mmCIF file of C-alpha atoms in Angstrom:
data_model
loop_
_atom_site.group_PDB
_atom_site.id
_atom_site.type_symbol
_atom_site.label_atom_id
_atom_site.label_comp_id
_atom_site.label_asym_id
_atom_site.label_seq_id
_atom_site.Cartn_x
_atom_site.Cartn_y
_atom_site.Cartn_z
ATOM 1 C CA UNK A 695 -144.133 -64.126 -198.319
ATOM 2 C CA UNK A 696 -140.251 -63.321 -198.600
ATOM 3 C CA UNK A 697 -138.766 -61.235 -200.899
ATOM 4 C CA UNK A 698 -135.115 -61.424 -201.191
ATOM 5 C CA UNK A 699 -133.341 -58.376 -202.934
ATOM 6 C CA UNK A 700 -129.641 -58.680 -204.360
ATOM 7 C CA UNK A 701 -126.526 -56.260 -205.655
ATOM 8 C CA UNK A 702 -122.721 -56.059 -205.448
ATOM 9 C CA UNK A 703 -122.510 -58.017 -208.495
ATOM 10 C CA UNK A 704 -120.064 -56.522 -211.068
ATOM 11 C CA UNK A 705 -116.903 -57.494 -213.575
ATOM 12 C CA UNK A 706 -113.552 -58.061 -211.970
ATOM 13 C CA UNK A 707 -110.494 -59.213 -213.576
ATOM 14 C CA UNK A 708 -109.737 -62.718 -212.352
ATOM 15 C CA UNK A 709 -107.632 -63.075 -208.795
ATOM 16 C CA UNK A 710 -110.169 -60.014 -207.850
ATOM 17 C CA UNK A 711 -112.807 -59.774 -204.896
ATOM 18 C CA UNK A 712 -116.498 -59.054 -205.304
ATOM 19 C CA UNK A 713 -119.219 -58.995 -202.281
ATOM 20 C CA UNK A 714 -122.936 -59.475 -202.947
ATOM 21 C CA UNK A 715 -125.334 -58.780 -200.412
ATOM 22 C CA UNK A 716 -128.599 -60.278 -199.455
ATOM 23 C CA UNK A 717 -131.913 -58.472 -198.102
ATOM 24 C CA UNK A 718 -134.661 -60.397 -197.016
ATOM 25 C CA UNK A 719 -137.742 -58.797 -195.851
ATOM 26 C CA UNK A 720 -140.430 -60.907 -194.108
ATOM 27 C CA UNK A 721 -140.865 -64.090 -192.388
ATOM 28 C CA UNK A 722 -137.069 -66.193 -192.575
ATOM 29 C CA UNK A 723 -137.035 -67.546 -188.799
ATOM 30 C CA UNK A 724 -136.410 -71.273 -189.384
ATOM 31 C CA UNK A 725 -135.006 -70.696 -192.777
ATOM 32 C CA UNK A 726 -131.471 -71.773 -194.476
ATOM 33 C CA UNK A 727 -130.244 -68.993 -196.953
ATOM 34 C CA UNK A 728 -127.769 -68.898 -199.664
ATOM 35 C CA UNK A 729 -126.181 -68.257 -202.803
ATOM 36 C CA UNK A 730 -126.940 -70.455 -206.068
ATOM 37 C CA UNK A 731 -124.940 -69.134 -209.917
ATOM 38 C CA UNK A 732 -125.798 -70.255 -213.081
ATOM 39 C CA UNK A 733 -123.740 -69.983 -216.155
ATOM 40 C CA UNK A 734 -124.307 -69.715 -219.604
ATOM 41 C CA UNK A 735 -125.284 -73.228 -220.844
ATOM 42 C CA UNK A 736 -125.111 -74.879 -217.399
ATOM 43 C CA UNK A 737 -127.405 -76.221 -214.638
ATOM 44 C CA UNK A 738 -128.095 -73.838 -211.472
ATOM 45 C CA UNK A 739 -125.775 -74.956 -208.756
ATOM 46 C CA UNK A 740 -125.256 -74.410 -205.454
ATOM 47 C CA UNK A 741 -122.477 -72.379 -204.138
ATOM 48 C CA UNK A 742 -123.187 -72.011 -200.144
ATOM 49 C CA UNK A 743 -125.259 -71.586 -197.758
ATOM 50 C CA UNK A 744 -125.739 -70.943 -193.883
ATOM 51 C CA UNK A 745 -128.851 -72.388 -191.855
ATOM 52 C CA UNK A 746 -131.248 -70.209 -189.116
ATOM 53 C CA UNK A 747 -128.818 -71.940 -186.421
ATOM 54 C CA UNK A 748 -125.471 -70.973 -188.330
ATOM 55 C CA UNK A 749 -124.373 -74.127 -190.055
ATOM 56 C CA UNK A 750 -122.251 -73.728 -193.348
ATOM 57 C CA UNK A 751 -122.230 -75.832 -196.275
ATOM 58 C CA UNK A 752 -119.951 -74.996 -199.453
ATOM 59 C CA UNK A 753 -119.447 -76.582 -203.006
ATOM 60 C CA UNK A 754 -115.987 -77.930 -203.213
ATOM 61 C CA UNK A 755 -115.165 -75.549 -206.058
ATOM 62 C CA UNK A 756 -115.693 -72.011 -203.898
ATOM 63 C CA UNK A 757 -114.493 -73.867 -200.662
ATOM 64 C CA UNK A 758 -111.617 -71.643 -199.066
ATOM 65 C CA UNK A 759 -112.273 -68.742 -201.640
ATOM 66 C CA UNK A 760 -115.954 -67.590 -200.834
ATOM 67 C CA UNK A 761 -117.415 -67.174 -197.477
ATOM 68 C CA UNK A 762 -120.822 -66.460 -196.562
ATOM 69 C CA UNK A 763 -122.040 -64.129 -193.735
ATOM 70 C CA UNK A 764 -124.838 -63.190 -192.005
ATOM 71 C CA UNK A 765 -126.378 -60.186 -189.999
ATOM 72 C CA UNK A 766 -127.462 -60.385 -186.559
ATOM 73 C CA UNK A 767 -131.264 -60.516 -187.334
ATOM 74 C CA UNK A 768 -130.293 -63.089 -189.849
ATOM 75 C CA UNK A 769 -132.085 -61.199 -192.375
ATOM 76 C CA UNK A 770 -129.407 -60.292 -194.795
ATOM 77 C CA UNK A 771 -126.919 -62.802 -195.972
ATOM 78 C CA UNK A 772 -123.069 -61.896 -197.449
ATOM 79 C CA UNK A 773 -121.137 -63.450 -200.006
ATOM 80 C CA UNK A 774 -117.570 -62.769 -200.427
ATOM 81 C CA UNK A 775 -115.766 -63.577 -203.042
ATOM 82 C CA UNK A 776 -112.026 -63.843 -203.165
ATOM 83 C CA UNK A 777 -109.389 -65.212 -205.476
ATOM 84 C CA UNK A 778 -112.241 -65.385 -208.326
ATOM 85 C CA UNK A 779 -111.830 -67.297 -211.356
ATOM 86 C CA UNK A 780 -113.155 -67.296 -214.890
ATOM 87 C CA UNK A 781 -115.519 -70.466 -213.966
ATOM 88 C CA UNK A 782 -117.175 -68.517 -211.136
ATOM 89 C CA UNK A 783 -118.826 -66.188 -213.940
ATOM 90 C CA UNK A 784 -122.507 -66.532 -214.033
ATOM 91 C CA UNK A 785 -125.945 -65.237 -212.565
ATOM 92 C CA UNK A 786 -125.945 -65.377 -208.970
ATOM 93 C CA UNK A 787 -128.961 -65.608 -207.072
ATOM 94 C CA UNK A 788 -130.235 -65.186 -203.579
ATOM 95 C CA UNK A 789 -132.374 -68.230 -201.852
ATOM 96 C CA UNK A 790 -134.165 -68.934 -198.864
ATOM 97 C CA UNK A 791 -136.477 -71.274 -197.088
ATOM 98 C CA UNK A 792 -135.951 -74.125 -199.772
ATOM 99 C CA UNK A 793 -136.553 -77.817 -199.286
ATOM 100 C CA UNK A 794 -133.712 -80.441 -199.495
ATOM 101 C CA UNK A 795 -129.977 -80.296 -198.576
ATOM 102 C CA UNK A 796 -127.403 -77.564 -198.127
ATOM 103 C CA UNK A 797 -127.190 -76.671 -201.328
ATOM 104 C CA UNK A 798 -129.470 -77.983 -203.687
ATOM 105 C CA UNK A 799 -133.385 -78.186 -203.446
ATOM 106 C CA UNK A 800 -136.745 -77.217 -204.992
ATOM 107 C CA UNK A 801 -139.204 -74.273 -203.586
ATOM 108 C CA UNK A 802 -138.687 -71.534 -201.409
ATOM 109 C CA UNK A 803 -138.060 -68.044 -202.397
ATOM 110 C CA UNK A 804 -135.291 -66.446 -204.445
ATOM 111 C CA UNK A 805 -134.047 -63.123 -205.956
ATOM 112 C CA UNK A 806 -133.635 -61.677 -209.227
ATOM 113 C CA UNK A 807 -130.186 -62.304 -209.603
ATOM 114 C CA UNK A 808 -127.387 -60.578 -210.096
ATOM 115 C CA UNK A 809 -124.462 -60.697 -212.719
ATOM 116 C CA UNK A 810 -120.708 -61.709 -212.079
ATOM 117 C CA UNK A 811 -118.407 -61.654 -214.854
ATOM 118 C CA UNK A 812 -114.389 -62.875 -214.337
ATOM 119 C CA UNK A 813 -112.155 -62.011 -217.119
ATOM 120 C CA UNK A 814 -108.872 -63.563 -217.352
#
């Protein structure tokens, strides 16, 4: 069993930073983590992710603004968040150990979420 256990969500005026963190306790060896946001009246996506071995994957609409992290005992993940837009506003949640691609799938675990708001 993995629980996964977000914060550093927040409001920021848009062109602002934010950094969410990721803590995973239990078993993760093997596992692919990452970052998925939903907004109001939209479909989860997938906004990145980085696998056990350290391969990154990012949706084309964070690409060069967010980067993702990770501790040495891979068992917290970082997302930082530059540059941010209105459109990045949503919930956004912690995953691991899902099955599928980079940044979509079904299963594994995930957190409770946490809330980014943009203004412009």
């Amino acid at each position: 069993q993995i629980q996964l256990v977000e914060s550093g969500g927040g409001s920021v005026q848009a062109g602002g930073s934010l950094r969410l963190s990721c803590a995973a306790s239990g078993y993760t060896r093997g596992c692919r983590m990452g970052w998925f946001r939903q907004a109001p009246g939209k479909e989860r996506e997938g906004v990145t992710s980085i696998s056990y071995y350290g391969v990154i994957a990012y949706s084309n609409s964070v690409k060069g603004r967010f980067t993702i992290s990770q501790d040495n005992a891979k068992t917290t993940v970082y997302l930082q968040m530059d540059s941010l837009k209105p459109d990045d506003t949503g919930i956004y949640y912690c995953a691991a150990c899902w099955v599928g691609s980079a940044l979509s799938g079904t299963g594994g675990y995930w957190g409770q979420g946490t809330q980014v708001t943009v203004s412009s």
